[in-house]
Short mmCIF file of C-alpha atoms and ligand atoms in Angstrom, two decimals:
data_model
loop_
_atom_site.label_atom_id
_atom_site.label_comp_id
_atom_site.label_asym_id
_atom_site.label_seq_id
_atom_site.Cartn_x
_atom_site.Cartn_y
_atom_site.Cartn_z
CA MET L 358 -45.86 109.42 -12.63
CA SER L 359 -43.54 106.94 -10.76
CA ARG L 360 -44.53 106.91 -7.08
CA ASN L 361 -41.49 106.09 -5.60
CA SER L 362 -39.85 109.51 -6.37
CA LEU L 363 -42.97 110.50 -3.41
CA THR L 364 -39.97 110.10 -0.62
CA LYS L 365 -40.82 112.00 2.30
CA GLU L 366 -37.04 113.35 2.11
CA PHE L 367 -37.49 115.17 -0.89
CA LEU L 368 -40.68 116.15 -0.61
CA PRO L 369 -42.11 119.25 0.31
CA LYS L 370 -43.33 120.28 4.04
CA HIS L 371 -44.79 123.23 3.27
CA VAL L 372 -47.58 123.28 -0.12
CA SER L 373 -49.61 126.94 -0.90
CA ILE L 374 -52.80 126.49 -3.35
CA ILE L 375 -54.71 128.82 -5.48
CA MET L 376 -57.37 126.84 -6.00
CA ASP L 377 -58.37 128.66 -8.73
CA GLY L 378 -61.04 128.17 -11.53
CA ASN L 379 -64.30 127.18 -9.48
CA GLY L 380 -66.25 129.95 -11.86
CA ARG L 381 -66.00 128.52 -15.30
CA TRP L 382 -65.85 124.94 -14.36
CA ALA L 383 -69.10 125.47 -13.46
CA ASN L 384 -70.12 128.51 -16.75
CA GLU L 385 -69.19 124.84 -18.96
CA ARG L 386 -72.08 122.70 -17.39
CA ASN L 387 -73.95 125.83 -17.76
CA GLN L 388 -74.17 126.21 -14.18
CA ILE L 389 -74.59 129.43 -12.26
CA ARG L 390 -70.53 129.77 -10.78
CA ILE L 391 -70.99 129.71 -7.03
CA PHE L 392 -72.40 125.61 -8.11
CA GLY L 393 -68.72 125.52 -8.57
CA HIS L 394 -67.51 127.07 -5.00
CA TYR L 395 -69.56 124.19 -4.15
CA GLU L 396 -67.28 121.80 -6.22
CA GLY L 397 -64.93 122.86 -4.99
CA ALA L 398 -65.31 122.46 -1.41
CA LYS L 399 -65.57 118.48 -1.97
CA THR L 400 -62.13 119.50 -3.17
CA VAL L 401 -60.80 120.77 -0.39
CA LYS L 402 -61.81 117.64 1.17
CA ARG L 403 -60.53 115.47 -0.58
CA ILE L 404 -56.64 117.39 -1.34
CA VAL L 405 -56.76 117.71 3.48
CA LYS L 406 -56.84 113.45 2.82
CA GLU L 407 -54.23 113.40 0.22
CA ALA L 408 -52.08 115.71 1.71
CA HIS L 409 -51.94 113.89 4.71
CA ARG L 410 -51.44 110.82 3.40
CA GLN L 411 -48.71 112.49 1.88
CA ASN L 412 -46.76 113.55 5.01
CA ILE L 413 -47.01 117.26 4.47
CA GLU L 414 -46.52 119.22 7.12
CA VAL L 415 -48.51 122.13 6.55
CA LEU L 416 -51.40 122.67 3.58
CA SER L 417 -51.97 126.72 3.07
CA LEU L 418 -55.38 127.51 0.20
CA PHE L 419 -56.35 130.95 -0.65
CA ALA L 420 -59.79 130.54 0.09
CA PHE L 421 -60.84 134.32 -0.30
CA SER L 422 -58.58 137.71 -1.34
CA CYS L 423 -58.82 141.67 -0.19
CA GLU L 424 -60.00 142.10 -4.37
CA ASN L 425 -62.57 139.59 -4.64
CA TRP L 426 -65.55 141.62 -1.71
CA ASN L 427 -65.44 143.55 -5.55
CA ARG L 428 -67.00 140.48 -6.69
CA PRO L 429 -71.27 140.35 -7.06
CA ASP L 430 -72.60 140.60 -3.53
CA GLN L 431 -74.56 137.50 -4.33
CA GLU L 432 -71.07 135.49 -4.77
CA VAL L 433 -69.62 136.91 -1.70
CA LYS L 434 -72.62 135.86 0.32
CA ALA L 435 -72.90 133.09 -0.78
CA LEU L 436 -68.96 131.86 -0.25
CA PHE L 437 -69.62 133.22 3.06
CA GLU L 438 -72.43 130.81 3.80
CA LEU L 439 -70.34 127.95 1.82
CA PHE L 440 -67.47 128.37 4.57
CA ALA L 441 -69.79 128.16 7.44
CA GLU L 442 -71.22 125.67 6.24
CA SER L 443 -67.75 123.89 5.39
CA LEU L 444 -66.70 124.77 8.39
CA THR L 445 -69.05 123.21 10.82
CA GLU L 446 -69.68 119.82 8.68
CA GLN L 447 -65.41 119.53 8.38
CA ALA L 448 -64.55 120.07 12.23
CA LYS L 449 -65.22 117.07 13.31
CA ASP L 450 -63.47 115.11 11.03
CA LEU L 451 -60.44 117.88 10.67
CA ASN L 452 -60.38 117.20 14.75
CA SER L 453 -60.09 113.11 14.92
CA ASN L 454 -57.81 113.44 11.48
CA ASN L 455 -55.40 115.28 14.18
CA VAL L 456 -54.44 119.05 11.22
CA LYS L 457 -54.51 121.49 12.83
CA PHE L 458 -56.49 124.21 11.88
CA ASN L 459 -56.10 128.08 10.66
CA VAL L 460 -57.44 131.05 9.68
CA ILE L 461 -54.92 133.69 7.99
CA GLY L 462 -56.58 136.85 6.90
CA ASP L 463 -58.44 140.61 8.38
CA LEU L 464 -60.59 138.00 10.56
CA SER L 465 -62.63 141.81 11.64
CA ASP L 466 -64.28 142.23 8.29
CA LEU L 467 -66.42 138.55 8.37
CA SER L 468 -69.80 138.40 9.87
CA ALA L 469 -69.12 138.10 14.70
CA GLU L 470 -70.40 133.86 13.94
CA LEU L 471 -68.54 133.05 11.67
CA GLN L 472 -65.22 134.70 13.38
CA ASP L 473 -66.48 133.05 15.66
CA LYS L 474 -66.89 129.80 14.56
CA ILE L 475 -63.59 129.87 13.42
CA LYS L 476 -62.09 130.52 16.43
CA GLU L 477 -64.00 127.20 18.12
CA VAL L 478 -62.54 124.96 15.06
CA GLU L 479 -59.11 125.86 15.91
CA ASN L 480 -59.25 125.66 18.86
CA VAL L 481 -60.50 122.53 19.58
CA THR L 482 -57.85 121.08 16.94
CA SER L 483 -54.35 123.50 18.61
CA ALA L 484 -53.23 119.91 20.64
CA ASN L 485 -53.82 118.62 16.87
CA THR L 486 -50.26 117.13 15.95
CA GLY L 487 -50.58 116.05 12.16
CA LEU L 488 -51.61 118.86 9.61
CA ASN L 489 -51.41 122.80 9.71
CA LEU L 490 -54.42 123.58 7.25
CA VAL L 491 -54.38 126.84 6.34
CA VAL L 492 -57.16 129.05 5.23
CA ALA L 493 -56.01 132.20 3.70
CA ILE L 494 -59.48 134.08 4.28
CA ASN L 495 -60.03 137.88 3.10
CA TYR L 496 -56.35 137.78 2.84
CA SER L 497 -53.53 139.91 0.40
CA GLY L 498 -50.16 139.48 0.10
CA ARG L 499 -49.78 144.09 0.66
CA TRP L 500 -52.99 143.23 3.86
CA ASP L 501 -50.50 141.08 5.80
CA ILE L 502 -47.01 142.88 4.79
CA THR L 503 -48.05 146.22 5.63
CA ASN L 504 -49.82 145.08 9.11
CA ALA L 505 -46.28 143.28 10.29
CA ALA L 506 -44.57 146.60 9.25
CA ARG L 507 -47.83 148.27 11.81
CA LYS L 508 -46.65 146.07 14.26
CA LEU L 509 -43.55 147.20 13.96
CA GLY L 510 -44.15 150.79 13.61
CA GLU L 511 -46.31 149.76 17.44
CA LYS L 512 -42.75 148.17 18.91
CA VAL L 513 -40.23 150.85 17.15
CA LYS L 514 -43.21 153.53 18.92
CA ASP L 515 -43.02 151.74 22.57
CA GLY L 516 -38.88 151.51 22.63
CA SER L 517 -38.97 147.96 22.11
CA ILE L 518 -37.07 147.68 19.43
CA ASP L 519 -34.38 149.66 17.99
CA PRO L 520 -35.32 150.50 13.50
CA SER L 521 -31.82 150.70 12.77
CA LEU L 522 -31.33 146.96 14.08
CA ILE L 523 -34.84 145.41 12.55
CA ASN L 524 -33.32 142.53 10.19
CA GLU L 525 -36.13 139.62 8.19
CA GLN L 526 -36.03 137.26 10.81
CA ASP L 527 -38.13 140.06 12.96
CA PHE L 528 -40.04 141.87 9.87
CA SER L 529 -41.10 137.29 9.38
CA GLU L 530 -42.43 137.43 13.13
CA MET L 531 -44.47 139.99 12.28
CA LEU L 532 -46.84 138.18 9.28
CA SER L 533 -49.52 135.76 9.66
CA LEU L 534 -47.62 132.99 9.07
CA CYS L 535 -45.05 133.38 11.13
CA ALA L 536 -45.10 130.30 13.42
CA LEU L 537 -44.23 128.26 9.48
CA PRO L 538 -42.28 127.78 7.17
CA ASP L 539 -42.31 129.24 3.67
CA PRO L 540 -43.93 127.88 1.53
CA ASP L 541 -41.86 124.88 -0.38
CA LEU L 542 -44.39 124.69 -3.04
CA LEU L 543 -47.78 126.88 -5.12
CA ILE L 544 -49.48 125.24 -6.70
CA ARG L 545 -52.42 127.58 -8.99
CA THR L 546 -54.93 125.64 -11.20
CA SER L 547 -57.22 126.89 -13.97
CA GLY L 548 -54.19 128.42 -16.24
CA GLU L 549 -53.77 131.78 -14.99
CA GLN L 550 -50.33 131.91 -14.01
CA ARG L 551 -50.17 134.35 -11.49
CA ILE L 552 -50.17 134.84 -7.74
CA SER L 553 -52.60 137.22 -7.02
CA ASN L 554 -51.51 138.80 -4.41
CA PHE L 555 -51.07 135.74 -2.04
CA MET L 556 -48.46 135.38 -0.34
CA LEU L 557 -45.55 137.96 -1.60
CA TRP L 558 -43.25 137.67 1.57
CA GLN L 559 -43.13 134.32 1.90
CA PHE L 560 -43.50 132.93 -1.86
CA ALA L 561 -39.61 134.52 -2.04
CA TYR L 562 -38.34 130.62 -2.81
CA THR L 563 -40.76 128.80 -4.22
CA GLU L 564 -41.66 126.36 -6.60
CA LEU L 565 -43.94 127.02 -9.74
CA TYR L 566 -46.44 124.78 -10.72
CA PHE L 567 -49.80 125.69 -12.61
CA THR L 568 -52.42 122.98 -14.23
CA ASP L 569 -54.83 124.18 -17.17
CA VAL L 570 -57.17 121.55 -14.38
CA TYR L 571 -60.08 123.93 -12.79
CA TRP L 572 -60.67 123.08 -8.91
CA PRO L 573 -63.50 121.52 -8.64
CA ASP L 574 -61.19 118.82 -11.08
CA PHE L 575 -58.26 118.62 -9.17
CA SER L 576 -57.57 114.68 -8.12
CA GLU L 577 -55.57 113.33 -6.27
CA ASP L 578 -52.95 111.72 -8.87
CA ASP L 579 -52.88 116.06 -9.99
CA PHE L 580 -51.84 116.81 -6.70
CA ARG L 581 -49.48 113.65 -7.19
CA LYS L 582 -47.97 114.89 -9.72
CA ALA L 583 -47.29 118.28 -8.64
CA LEU L 584 -45.39 116.78 -6.02
CA ASP L 585 -43.28 115.18 -8.64
CA SER L 586 -43.48 117.87 -10.13
CA TYR L 587 -42.11 119.34 -7.18
CA CYS L 588 -39.40 116.53 -6.45
CA ARG L 589 -37.22 116.89 -9.64
CA ARG L 590 -35.96 120.08 -9.08
CA ASP L 591 -32.75 121.32 -8.35
CA ARG L 592 -33.51 124.54 -4.87
CA ARG L 593 -30.78 126.67 -5.72
CA PHE L 594 -31.36 129.64 -3.42
CA GLY L 595 -28.46 131.44 -5.94
CA LEU L 596 -25.46 128.85 -4.96
CA VAL L 597 -24.60 127.34 -7.65
CA ALA L 598 -25.43 123.84 -9.12
CA GLU L 599 -24.33 120.36 -8.22
CA THR L 600 -21.15 120.04 -10.40
CA PRO L 601 -20.50 116.28 -11.47
CA ASN L 602 -16.85 115.36 -11.06
CA HIS L 603 -15.56 116.20 -14.12
CA ASP L 604 -16.03 119.73 -13.91
CA LYS L 605 -14.12 120.06 -11.66
CA ILE L 606 -11.47 122.45 -11.62
CA VAL L 607 -9.76 121.48 -8.79
C1 IPE K 892 -61.75 130.59 -7.09
O1 IPE K 892 -62.63 130.45 -8.67
C2 IPE K 892 -62.04 131.04 -6.31
C3 IPE K 892 -62.48 131.89 -5.98
C4 IPE K 892 -61.90 133.27 -5.85
C5 IPE K 892 -63.18 132.52 -4.88
P1 IPE K 892 -62.63 131.48 -9.04
O2 IPE K 892 -64.93 131.77 -8.76
O3 IPE K 892 -61.99 132.67 -8.94
O4 IPE K 892 -63.31 130.72 -10.70
P2 IPE K 892 -63.10 131.69 -12.64
O5 IPE K 892 -61.33 132.08 -12.31
O6 IPE K 892 -63.80 132.86 -11.78
O7 IPE K 892 -63.45 130.30 -13.08
C1 IPE K 893 -57.22 134.17 -6.80
O1 IPE K 893 -58.29 134.21 -7.30
C2 IPE K 893 -58.21 134.90 -5.26
C3 IPE K 893 -58.63 132.91 -4.34
C4 IPE K 893 -58.30 131.85 -5.40
C5 IPE K 893 -59.29 132.69 -3.62
P1 IPE K 893 -58.60 134.87 -8.16
O2 IPE K 893 -59.98 134.12 -9.55
O3 IPE K 893 -59.74 136.23 -7.85
O4 IPE K 893 -57.60 135.37 -9.22
P2 IPE K 893 -57.64 136.48 -10.04
O5 IPE K 893 -58.89 137.52 -10.59
O6 IPE K 893 -57.76 135.98 -11.26
O7 IPE K 893 -56.04 136.94 -10.50
MG1 MG K 894 -60.50 132.74 -10.55
#
């Protein structure tokens, strides 16, 4: 892969990642699943740095879905301990690297302590102007859309919006990512080729990239390969491809 193709003009502004395969990575090493999650946390640190180096504006990471609560209690408990530890450990680094940190998802189900920690890191990094790092915890696309519908319903009820005038823009503004652009590129690791209830609304025109690499093994070079694949694609948004001159009818 030539790194020359990764010129800012063609790079995605927003890269989204479904970080998958931690459990299988650990199983293959005869380790418990949580060992894979701890290795996965190290990958997060590396990829955040690489995204920053590549001038990506927004990096959104799927860390825990609403459906992941149905995993064994021990794994869920260990995952939330890992979030808390990583936040404490990373807070200073994020700030000194000019990263703006945000969490999306239904935080009301999280412990008060973790909610406070998240708010604290969001506040400390709120004025930063570098990479926007968005971590989705207790997030699902259907939750986000339902939540937006509920908020719009409240506006209709208090008379601040006329239901017959609601448009896509109004709806988008009620979603978790409202102020940020939709993802240009979605990367999913571990060989699975599905969305798993991630950003259902925002992925309308996102380019999809699947790799067999498990998340703990996902390297900076793997990330650049995904960017390179994106840079070579022709995004049409429902229009027609650019026609070479000799094919033009008039
Ligand atoms: C992704 O890895 C992390 C979370 C969903 C929290 P998995 O834990 O899903 O790993 P696999 O897919 O079982 O290998
Ligand atoms: C998606 O991975 C959720 C996260 C990466 C947080 P899963 O491992 O939960 O997805 P499925 O169950 O394979 O679809
Ligand atoms: Mg998985």
